[in-house]
Coordinates of C-alpha atoms and ligand atoms in Angstrom, one line a residue:
Chain H
M143 CA -16.9 40.1 35.7
S144 CA -17.6 43.4 34.0
G145 CA -17.0 42.5 30.5
Q146 CA -13.3 43.1 30.7
A147 CA -11.2 40.1 29.5
P148 CA -8.8 38.9 32.2
E149 CA -5.1 39.1 31.5
P150 CA -3.8 36.0 29.8
V151 CA -2.2 33.5 32.1
A152 CA 1.6 33.5 31.6
V153 CA 2.8 30.4 29.9
L154 CA 6.5 29.3 30.0
E155 CA 7.8 26.7 27.6
T156 CA 10.5 24.7 29.4
P157 CA 11.8 22.0 27.0
I158 CA 13.4 19.1 28.8
H159 CA 15.4 16.2 27.6
V160 CA 15.1 12.8 29.3
D161 CA 17.5 10.0 28.6
Y162 CA 16.4 6.6 29.8
S163 CA 17.6 3.0 29.6
F164 CA 15.2 0.7 28.0
T165 CA 15.2 -2.8 29.4
A166 CA 13.7 -5.0 26.7
G167 CA 13.3 -8.3 28.6
L168 CA 14.2 -11.7 27.3
A169 CA 11.8 -12.0 24.4
Q170 CA 12.2 -8.5 23.0
S171 CA 16.0 -8.7 23.4
R172 CA 16.0 -11.8 21.2
F173 CA 13.8 -9.9 18.7
L174 CA 16.1 -6.8 18.8
K175 CA 19.2 -8.9 18.4
G176 CA 17.6 -10.6 15.4
L177 CA 17.0 -7.2 13.9
A178 CA 20.8 -6.4 14.3
E179 CA 21.4 -9.6 12.2
G180 CA 18.8 -8.6 9.6
R181 CA 16.3 -11.3 10.8
F182 CA 12.8 -11.3 12.2
L183 CA 12.6 -13.5 15.3
G184 CA 9.2 -14.3 16.7
Q185 CA 7.9 -16.7 19.3
R186 CA 5.1 -19.3 19.2
C187 CA 2.6 -19.9 22.0
P188 CA 2.9 -23.6 23.1
R189 CA -0.9 -23.7 23.7
C190 CA -2.6 -21.8 20.9
K191 CA 0.3 -22.1 18.5
K192 CA 0.0 -18.5 17.4
V193 CA 3.3 -16.8 16.4
Y194 CA 4.0 -13.4 17.8
V195 CA 6.4 -11.0 16.2
P196 CA 7.6 -8.9 17.9
P197 CA 7.3 -11.4 20.8
R198 CA 6.4 -10.1 24.2
G199 CA 7.5 -13.3 26.1
S200 CA 4.0 -14.5 26.9
C201 CA 0.8 -15.2 25.0
P202 CA -1.8 -12.5 25.9
T203 CA -4.6 -15.0 25.3
D204 CA -3.3 -18.0 27.2
G205 CA -1.1 -16.3 29.8
V206 CA 1.8 -18.8 29.3
P207 CA 5.4 -18.1 28.3
T208 CA 6.1 -18.2 24.6
T209 CA 9.4 -20.2 24.6
D210 CA 9.6 -21.6 21.1
E211 CA 11.6 -19.2 18.8
V212 CA 10.5 -18.9 15.2
E213 CA 12.4 -17.3 12.5
L214 CA 10.2 -15.5 10.0
G215 CA 10.9 -14.7 6.4
N216 CA 11.3 -11.4 4.8
T217 CA 7.9 -11.2 3.1
G218 CA 4.4 -10.4 4.2
T219 CA 1.0 -9.0 3.3
V220 CA -0.5 -5.5 3.8
T221 CA -3.6 -6.2 5.8
T222 CA -4.7 -2.5 6.0
Y223 CA -3.1 0.9 5.8
C224 CA -3.5 4.6 5.7
V225 CA -1.8 7.4 3.8
V226 CA -0.3 9.9 6.3
N227 CA -0.5 13.4 5.0
V228 CA -0.2 15.4 8.2
P229 CA 3.0 17.4 9.0
F230 CA 4.1 17.6 12.6
Q231 CA 7.0 18.3 14.8
G232 CA 9.7 15.6 14.8
Q233 CA 8.5 13.9 11.6
A234 CA 11.3 12.0 10.0
I235 CA 9.6 10.9 6.8
E236 CA 8.5 13.0 3.9
I237 CA 4.7 13.1 3.5
P238 CA 2.6 11.6 2.1
Y239 CA 3.7 8.2 3.2
I240 CA 2.0 4.8 3.8
C241 CA 1.6 3.5 7.3
A242 CA 0.6 -0.2 6.9
Q243 CA -0.3 -3.1 9.0
I244 CA 2.0 -5.9 7.8
L245 CA 1.4 -9.5 8.5
L246 CA 4.7 -11.4 8.0
D247 CA 4.3 -14.8 6.4
G248 CA 3.9 -17.3 9.3
A249 CA 3.0 -14.7 11.9
N250 CA -0.4 -14.3 13.6
L251 CA -0.3 -10.7 14.4
A252 CA 0.4 -7.7 12.1
F253 CA 2.7 -4.8 13.0
M254 CA 3.0 -1.3 11.7
G255 CA 5.5 -0.6 8.9
L256 CA 6.3 1.9 6.3
I257 CA 5.7 1.2 2.6
Q258 CA 7.9 2.8 0.0
E259 CA 8.9 2.4 -3.7
V260 CA 5.2 2.5 -4.8
P261 CA 2.9 5.5 -5.3
A262 CA 0.6 6.0 -2.4
D263 CA -2.5 5.6 -4.5
Q264 CA -1.4 2.2 -5.7
V265 CA -1.1 0.5 -2.3
R266 CA -3.8 -2.1 -1.6
M267 CA -5.1 -4.3 1.2
G268 CA -3.6 -7.7 0.4
M269 CA -0.5 -6.3 -1.4
R270 CA 2.5 -8.6 -1.0
V271 CA 5.6 -6.8 0.3
E272 CA 9.2 -7.5 1.4
A273 CA 11.4 -5.9 4.0
V274 CA 14.2 -3.7 2.8
W275 CA 17.0 -3.6 5.4
V276 CA 19.6 -0.9 5.9
A277 CA 23.2 -1.6 4.9
P278 CA 24.9 -4.4 6.9
D279 CA 27.2 -2.1 8.8
E280 CA 24.2 0.0 9.8
L281 CA 22.2 -2.8 11.3
G282 CA 21.4 -2.4 15.0
P283 CA 19.0 -3.7 17.7
T284 CA 16.1 -1.5 16.5
M285 CA 13.2 -1.6 14.1
S286 CA 15.1 1.2 12.3
S287 CA 17.2 -1.6 10.8
V288 CA 14.2 -2.2 8.5
K289 CA 14.3 0.8 6.1
Y290 CA 10.8 0.1 4.9
F291 CA 8.7 -2.5 3.0
R292 CA 8.2 -2.5 -0.7
P293 CA 6.0 -4.5 -3.1
N294 CA 7.7 -7.8 -4.0
G295 CA 5.8 -8.3 -7.2
E296 CA 3.7 -11.3 -6.1
P297 CA -0.1 -11.2 -6.9
D298 CA -2.2 -9.8 -4.1
A299 CA -3.3 -12.1 -1.3
D300 CA -7.0 -13.1 -1.1
Y301 CA -9.0 -11.1 1.4
E302 CA -10.0 -14.3 3.2
T303 CA -6.4 -15.1 4.0
F304 CA -6.0 -12.0 6.1
A305 CA -9.5 -11.0 7.1
E306 CA -9.1 -12.4 10.6
Y307 CA -6.1 -10.2 11.2
L308 CA -8.0 -6.9 10.8
Chain S
M242 CA -25.0 -2.2 42.7
G243 CA -25.4 -1.4 46.4
E244 CA -26.6 2.2 47.3
R245 CA -28.4 4.2 44.6
C246 CA -26.4 6.9 42.9
A247 CA -27.5 10.0 40.9
V248 CA -26.0 13.0 39.1
I249 CA -27.2 16.1 40.9
G250 CA -24.9 18.7 39.4
V251 CA -23.1 19.2 36.1
G252 CA -20.7 21.8 34.9
Q253 CA -18.4 22.3 31.9
T254 CA -16.2 25.0 30.5
K255 CA -16.5 26.7 27.2
H256 CA -14.2 24.5 25.2
A257 CA -11.7 26.2 23.0
A258 CA -8.5 25.7 21.1
K259 CA -6.6 27.9 23.6
R260 CA -8.0 29.1 26.9
E261 CA -5.4 31.8 27.6
D262 CA -7.5 33.2 30.4
V263 CA -7.0 30.3 32.8
S264 CA -4.3 27.9 33.9
I265 CA -5.1 24.2 34.3
A266 CA -6.2 24.9 37.9
G267 CA -8.5 27.7 36.7
L268 CA -9.9 25.4 34.0
V269 CA -10.9 22.6 36.4
R270 CA -12.2 25.0 39.0
E271 CA -14.5 26.7 36.4
A272 CA -16.2 23.4 35.6
A273 CA -16.3 22.3 39.3
E274 CA -17.8 25.6 40.4
R275 CA -20.5 25.3 37.8
A276 CA -21.3 21.7 38.9
L277 CA -21.6 22.9 42.5
E278 CA -23.8 25.8 41.5
D279 CA -26.1 23.5 39.5
A280 CA -26.4 21.3 42.6
E281 CA -26.7 24.3 44.8
L282 CA -24.0 23.1 47.1
S283 CA -20.7 24.5 48.4
W284 CA -17.2 23.1 48.6
A285 CA -17.8 22.0 52.2
D286 CA -20.6 19.7 51.1
I287 CA -18.3 17.5 49.1
D288 CA -16.9 14.4 50.7
A289 CA -14.3 13.3 48.1
V290 CA -12.9 14.3 44.7
V291 CA -12.2 11.9 41.8
I292 CA -10.2 13.3 39.0
G293 CA -9.1 12.0 35.6
K294 CA -7.1 13.2 32.6
A295 CA -5.3 11.6 29.6
P296 CA -1.6 10.6 30.0
D297 CA 0.5 13.1 32.0
M298 CA 3.0 13.3 29.2
F299 CA 0.5 15.4 27.2
E300 CA 1.0 18.6 29.2
G301 CA 4.2 17.4 30.8
V302 CA 2.8 17.9 34.3
M303 CA 3.4 14.7 36.3
M304 CA 0.6 13.8 38.7
P305 CA -1.2 17.1 38.2
E306 CA -3.9 16.0 40.7
L307 CA -1.5 16.9 43.5
Y308 CA -1.2 20.5 42.5
L309 CA -4.9 20.7 41.7
A310 CA -6.1 19.6 45.1
P311 CA -6.5 23.2 46.4
A312 CA -8.3 24.4 43.3
L313 CA -10.8 21.6 43.7
G314 CA -11.4 22.0 47.4
A315 CA -9.8 18.6 48.0
V316 CA -7.3 19.6 50.7
G317 CA -7.8 17.2 53.6
K318 CA -10.3 15.1 51.7
P319 CA -9.9 11.8 49.9
M320 CA -8.8 12.4 46.3
V321 CA -8.4 9.7 43.7
R322 CA -6.8 9.9 40.3
V323 CA -7.9 7.7 37.4
H324 CA -5.9 6.7 34.3
T325 CA -7.5 5.0 31.4
A326 CA -6.2 7.0 28.4
G327 CA -9.0 8.6 26.2
S328 CA -11.8 6.7 28.1
V329 CA -10.6 8.3 31.3
G330 CA -13.5 10.8 31.6
G331 CA -16.0 8.0 31.7
S332 CA -13.9 5.8 34.0
T333 CA -13.4 8.7 36.4
A334 CA -17.2 9.2 36.7
I335 CA -17.6 5.5 37.3
V336 CA -15.0 5.4 40.0
A337 CA -16.7 8.4 41.7
A338 CA -20.1 6.6 41.4
H339 CA -18.6 3.6 43.1
L340 CA -17.6 5.7 46.1
V341 CA -21.3 6.5 46.4
T342 CA -22.8 3.0 45.6
S343 CA -20.4 1.5 48.0
G344 CA -21.9 3.6 50.8
L345 CA -18.5 5.2 51.5
H346 CA -19.5 8.8 50.6
R347 CA -22.7 10.8 50.1
R348 CA -21.6 13.5 47.7
V349 CA -18.6 13.1 45.4
L350 CA -17.2 15.7 43.0
T351 CA -15.7 14.2 39.8
V352 CA -13.7 16.2 37.4
A353 CA -11.8 15.6 34.1
F354 CA -9.8 17.9 31.9
E355 CA -7.2 18.5 29.2
K356 CA -5.4 21.6 28.3
Q357 CA -4.3 20.7 24.8
S358 CA -2.8 24.1 24.2
D359 CA -0.3 23.4 26.9
S360 CA 0.5 20.1 25.4
D361 CA 1.6 18.2 22.3
A362 CA -0.6 15.1 22.1
M363 CA 0.6 14.2 18.7
W364 CA 4.2 14.0 19.9
A365 CA 3.2 12.3 23.2
L366 CA 1.4 9.6 21.2
S367 CA 4.3 9.1 18.8
V368 CA 7.2 8.4 21.2
P369 CA 9.7 6.1 19.4
Q370 CA 10.4 2.7 20.8
P371 CA 13.1 0.3 19.6
F372 CA 10.7 -2.5 18.8
S373 CA 8.3 -0.6 16.5
A374 CA 8.9 1.4 13.3
P375 CA 9.5 5.1 13.9
L376 CA 6.4 6.1 12.0
L377 CA 5.2 8.9 14.3
A378 CA 1.7 9.0 12.8
G379 CA -0.3 10.0 15.9
A380 CA -3.8 8.8 16.8
G381 CA -5.0 9.2 13.2
G382 CA -2.3 6.9 11.9
Y383 CA -3.4 4.3 14.4
F384 CA -7.1 4.4 13.7
A385 CA -7.2 5.1 10.0
P386 CA -6.2 1.6 9.0
I387 CA -8.9 0.2 11.3
I388 CA -11.4 2.4 9.6
R389 CA -10.3 1.2 6.2
A390 CA -10.7 -2.4 7.5
Y391 CA -14.3 -1.5 8.6
M392 CA -15.1 0.0 5.2
R393 CA -13.8 -3.1 3.4
R394 CA -15.6 -5.5 5.8
S395 CA -19.0 -3.7 5.8
G396 CA -18.9 -2.4 2.2
A397 CA -20.0 1.0 3.5
P398 CA -19.9 3.7 0.9
D399 CA -17.3 6.5 1.3
H400 CA -19.8 9.3 2.1
I401 CA -20.9 7.8 5.5
G402 CA -18.0 9.4 7.4
I403 CA -18.8 12.8 5.8
L404 CA -22.5 12.5 6.9
V405 CA -21.4 12.0 10.5
A406 CA -18.9 14.9 10.4
V407 CA -21.6 17.3 9.1
K408 CA -24.3 16.0 11.5
D409 CA -22.2 16.4 14.6
R410 CA -20.9 19.9 13.6
K411 CA -24.5 21.0 12.9
Q412 CA -25.6 19.7 16.3
A413 CA -22.7 21.5 17.9
L414 CA -24.3 24.8 16.8
K415 CA -27.0 24.2 19.4
N416 CA -24.5 23.7 22.2
P417 CA -23.0 26.9 23.5
Y418 CA -20.1 25.1 25.2
A419 CA -18.9 23.3 22.0
H420 CA -15.5 24.2 20.7
L421 CA -16.3 24.2 17.0
H422 CA -19.2 26.3 15.8
M423 CA -18.9 25.9 12.1
E424 CA -21.8 27.8 10.7
D425 CA -21.0 27.0 7.1
I426 CA -20.4 23.2 7.5
S427 CA -21.7 21.2 4.6
F428 CA -21.2 17.9 2.8
E429 CA -19.0 19.6 0.2
T430 CA -16.7 21.4 2.8
V431 CA -16.1 18.1 4.5
R432 CA -15.7 16.1 1.3
D433 CA -13.2 18.6 -0.1
S434 CA -11.1 18.9 3.1
I435 CA -7.6 17.4 2.9
M436 CA -7.1 13.7 3.5
L437 CA -4.9 13.8 6.6
W438 CA -4.7 10.1 7.2
D439 CA -6.5 8.7 4.1
P440 CA -9.3 7.5 4.5
I441 CA -9.7 10.2 7.3
R442 CA -10.3 13.7 6.1
Y443 CA -9.3 16.8 8.1
L444 CA -13.0 17.7 8.8
E445 CA -13.7 14.0 9.8
T446 CA -11.3 14.4 12.8
C447 CA -11.8 15.9 16.3
P448 CA -10.3 19.2 17.2
S449 CA -7.7 19.8 19.9
S450 CA -9.4 21.6 22.8
D451 CA -8.9 23.0 26.2
G452 CA -11.7 22.1 28.5
A453 CA -13.0 20.5 31.7
A454 CA -16.1 18.7 32.8
A455 CA -17.4 18.1 36.4
M456 CA -20.3 16.4 38.1
V457 CA -21.6 16.1 41.6
L458 CA -22.7 12.5 42.3
A459 CA -25.0 11.8 45.3
D460 CA -26.6 9.0 47.2
E461 CA -30.3 8.7 47.6
T462 CA -30.7 11.0 50.6
A463 CA -28.5 13.7 49.1
A464 CA -30.3 13.4 45.8
A465 CA -33.7 13.8 47.5
A466 CA -32.5 17.2 48.9
S467 CA -31.3 18.3 45.4
P468 CA -33.1 21.3 43.9
R469 CA -33.1 19.9 40.3
P470 CA -34.2 16.5 39.1
P471 CA -31.5 13.8 39.6
A472 CA -30.3 11.5 36.8
W473 CA -30.1 8.1 38.3
V474 CA -27.4 5.6 37.5
H475 CA -29.1 2.4 36.1
G476 CA -25.9 0.7 35.1
M477 CA -22.2 1.3 34.7
A478 CA -19.4 -0.9 33.5
M479 CA -15.8 -0.8 32.4
R480 CA -13.9 -3.4 30.3
S481 CA -10.5 -3.6 28.8
E482 CA -8.5 -5.9 26.5
P483 CA -4.8 -6.1 25.5
T484 CA -3.8 -3.8 22.7
M485 CA -2.5 -6.7 20.6
F486 CA -3.2 -10.3 20.5
A487 CA -3.7 -12.8 17.7
G488 CA -7.3 -12.8 16.6
R489 CA -8.1 -9.5 18.1
D490 CA -11.0 -7.8 16.3
Q491 CA -10.0 -4.1 16.3
V492 CA -13.0 -3.0 14.2
N493 CA -15.5 -4.5 16.7
P494 CA -13.6 -5.0 19.9
K495 CA -14.9 -7.7 22.3
A496 CA -14.2 -5.5 25.3
G497 CA -16.7 -3.0 24.0
R498 CA -19.3 -5.6 23.2
D499 CA -18.9 -7.1 26.7
C500 CA -19.0 -3.7 28.4
A501 CA -22.3 -2.8 26.6
A502 CA -23.8 -6.2 27.4
D503 CA -23.0 -5.7 31.1
V504 CA -24.4 -2.2 31.3
Y505 CA -27.6 -3.1 29.4
A506 CA -28.1 -6.1 31.7
Q507 CA -27.8 -3.9 34.8
A508 CA -30.3 -1.4 33.3
G509 CA -32.7 -4.1 32.0
I510 CA -32.2 -3.1 28.4
T511 CA -32.7 -5.8 25.8
D512 CA -33.2 -3.6 22.7
P513 CA -30.8 -0.7 22.8
R514 CA -32.2 1.1 19.7
G515 CA -35.8 0.8 21.0
E516 CA -35.2 1.5 24.7
I517 CA -32.4 4.1 24.7
D518 CA -33.7 7.6 23.9
V519 CA -30.4 9.4 23.4
A520 CA -26.7 8.5 23.4
E521 CA -23.5 10.3 23.7
V522 CA -20.8 8.1 22.2
Y523 CA -17.1 8.7 21.9
V524 CA -16.6 9.4 18.2
P525 CA -13.2 11.1 17.6
F526 CA -13.2 10.2 13.9
S527 CA -16.5 10.3 12.0
W528 CA -16.3 6.6 11.0
Y529 CA -16.5 5.5 14.6
E530 CA -20.2 6.3 14.6
P531 CA -21.2 3.4 12.4
M532 CA -18.5 1.2 14.0
W533 CA -19.8 1.8 17.5
L534 CA -23.5 1.5 16.4
E535 CA -22.5 -2.1 15.7
N536 CA -20.3 -2.6 18.8
L537 CA -23.0 -1.2 21.1
G538 CA -25.8 -3.3 19.6
F539 CA -27.8 -0.6 17.9
A540 CA -27.3 -2.3 14.5
P541 CA -26.2 -5.8 13.4
E542 CA -22.6 -6.2 12.4
G543 CA -21.9 -4.6 9.1
E544 CA -25.0 -2.5 9.1
G545 CA -24.2 0.4 11.4
W546 CA -23.6 2.6 8.4
K547 CA -27.1 2.1 7.2
L548 CA -28.5 3.7 10.3
T549 CA -26.2 6.7 9.9
D550 CA -27.1 6.9 6.2
S551 CA -30.9 6.9 7.0
G552 CA -30.6 9.8 9.4
A553 CA -31.6 7.6 12.4
T554 CA -28.8 9.1 14.5
A555 CA -29.6 12.8 13.9
L556 CA -31.1 15.1 16.5
D557 CA -33.3 16.4 13.8
G558 CA -35.7 13.6 13.1
G559 CA -33.7 10.6 14.1
D560 CA -35.2 7.9 16.4
I561 CA -31.8 7.3 18.2
P562 CA -30.0 10.7 18.3
W563 CA -26.3 10.3 18.8
N564 CA -24.1 13.1 20.1
C565 CA -26.6 15.9 20.1
S566 CA -24.0 18.1 21.8
G567 CA -21.8 17.9 18.8
G568 CA -19.7 15.1 20.4
V569 CA -16.0 14.6 20.4
L570 CA -15.9 15.8 16.7
S571 CA -16.8 19.3 18.0
S572 CA -15.0 19.4 21.3
N573 CA -12.0 17.3 22.3
P574 CA -10.4 18.2 25.6
I575 CA -9.1 14.5 25.6
G576 CA -9.3 13.7 29.3
A577 CA -12.6 15.4 29.7
S578 CA -14.1 14.1 26.4
G579 CA -15.4 10.9 28.0
M580 CA -16.8 12.7 31.0
L581 CA -18.6 15.1 28.6
R582 CA -20.4 12.1 27.1
F583 CA -21.4 11.0 30.6
L584 CA -22.4 14.5 31.6
E585 CA -24.3 15.3 28.4
V586 CA -26.6 12.3 28.9
A587 CA -27.2 13.5 32.5
M588 CA -28.3 16.8 31.1
Q589 CA -30.6 15.1 28.6
V590 CA -32.2 13.0 31.4
R591 CA -32.6 16.1 33.6
G592 CA -34.1 18.1 30.7
Q593 CA -31.4 20.8 30.9
A594 CA -29.8 20.4 27.4
G595 CA -31.4 23.5 26.0
E596 CA -31.4 23.7 22.3
H597 CA -29.9 20.3 21.8
Q598 CA -32.4 18.7 24.2
V599 CA -34.3 15.6 23.0
D600 CA -37.9 15.5 24.1
G601 CA -38.9 13.1 26.9
V602 CA -35.6 11.3 27.6
R603 CA -36.1 8.5 30.1
R604 CA -33.0 6.4 29.3
A605 CA -29.7 7.6 28.0
L606 CA -26.3 6.0 27.2
G607 CA -22.9 7.6 27.9
H608 CA -19.9 6.0 26.4
A609 CA -16.1 6.5 26.2
Y610 CA -13.2 4.5 24.8
G611 CA -9.5 5.0 24.8
G612 CA -6.0 3.7 24.0
G613 CA -5.9 1.4 21.0
S614 CA -9.6 0.8 21.4
Q615 CA -8.9 -1.3 24.4
F616 CA -10.5 0.7 27.3
F617 CA -14.2 1.1 27.5
S618 CA -16.5 2.7 30.0
M619 CA -20.3 3.2 29.8
W620 CA -23.2 4.2 31.9
V621 CA -26.9 4.2 31.5
L622 CA -28.9 7.0 33.3
G623 CA -32.6 7.2 33.8
D624 CA -35.1 9.7 35.1
D625 CA -36.5 7.3 37.6
K626 CA -34.9 5.4 40.5
P627 CA -33.4 2.0 39.4
Ligands
ZN183 ZN1 -1.6 -18.7 23.2

């Protein structure tokens, strides 16, 4: 090439919208129906006894169906977290917000949840939290039924109690 | 491993935020042509093409390998597509190498790419699902809590991540293909950059890049006819583990440790820090350097940060230079990022890394990881036949 920059390639933006049906399967259907009732339903592995919430219907470690249903409480521990301060398209929550790994009491796997009602710089690993649900008439088979988690006022959990869940 | 396999040609694009001068087809062809040129071969000499990229949803082009076949000279030839999320560039090279070690083909072209300016990776990684909270936090939101867990577990001081961010950007200044050339990078500029996903600062994250990487892999006979020194594959391995299971160690994943153990055993390496001369390791967030130093056996658990802190991983004066090219922190065409790690160590072994060349490289480690730290691929290259 003789030093002349080539013409830019033409780029077309073609937004598309795709609707799809999500088939949750037995275990996740139970979990999602639980959310519609304001409850966390998990499943225990019959072999290793670990409790999965949300349940996936089988234990990833043992490869056996998780058939025993376990209802978990409303409280848990923040195992670790980050403060999200990045704006991007489609964001539904005002920044900065706390994205935390929350280990529900009695569960053996943490899941990601939003923490509110506490300044971002006061969130801690080990902080005890409780779920805040949407109004009863707004409950549905979705994680959006949980508005967020907030500190429940209990003293922080010892690091040792959640170290293996990091 | 079967037949011997060597890298006899490498090519990469100039990585940039937005390559307006080329389409995806032009991008991959640019890298592939450079690899052929380096190997002094033509399209007709290639027996098969193996291509990889990150999830199709990024650019929104489904199965792009089909439309890219003509641009890669693959019409009428076997073409294989590989999918392993961010580790795909490494896995793609390994699949291509297997076509050689199995004796199936003599010369295989392998290519990986991403055109992030055509895509919205942040959105593609944040698709809402009914069973998880709609947090839409992207890759940083996933990895930042894991980094915080590492910091707590190891007691590493806050400045370690800043050191890596500065080191890799300084090294990128010696790599003409790197996306970021930040002449004024300093400890202070990184420290004072905004906390995007606390504890990850803006300058501790990788950029979004357009780019492609390509290599020509050859069997022993084809390598013997090669005009430049081959880089021989001494070991290669892939491992994966589920994204979530009770007791999973996300900071130091077992799949990564197992993958490293396998590749070291194949290459006869018992002391990675002592026996590996240079490594290109997938570090998209600065803190992953100390974490992977431990996962890959260069340091005992909890002590990776001490190697970083001591300068051991720097091109300038370190005994185990990591990411002399500037690494993923300086160029991140996602699908190609893993292959760039594999390709850069081939350049080091062949003595063609220019300003970022380490003297006398005999053994080098290329590494990639992806997904929720659940896919790993690695290879060890050497200047002699295995
Ligand atoms: Zn089990």
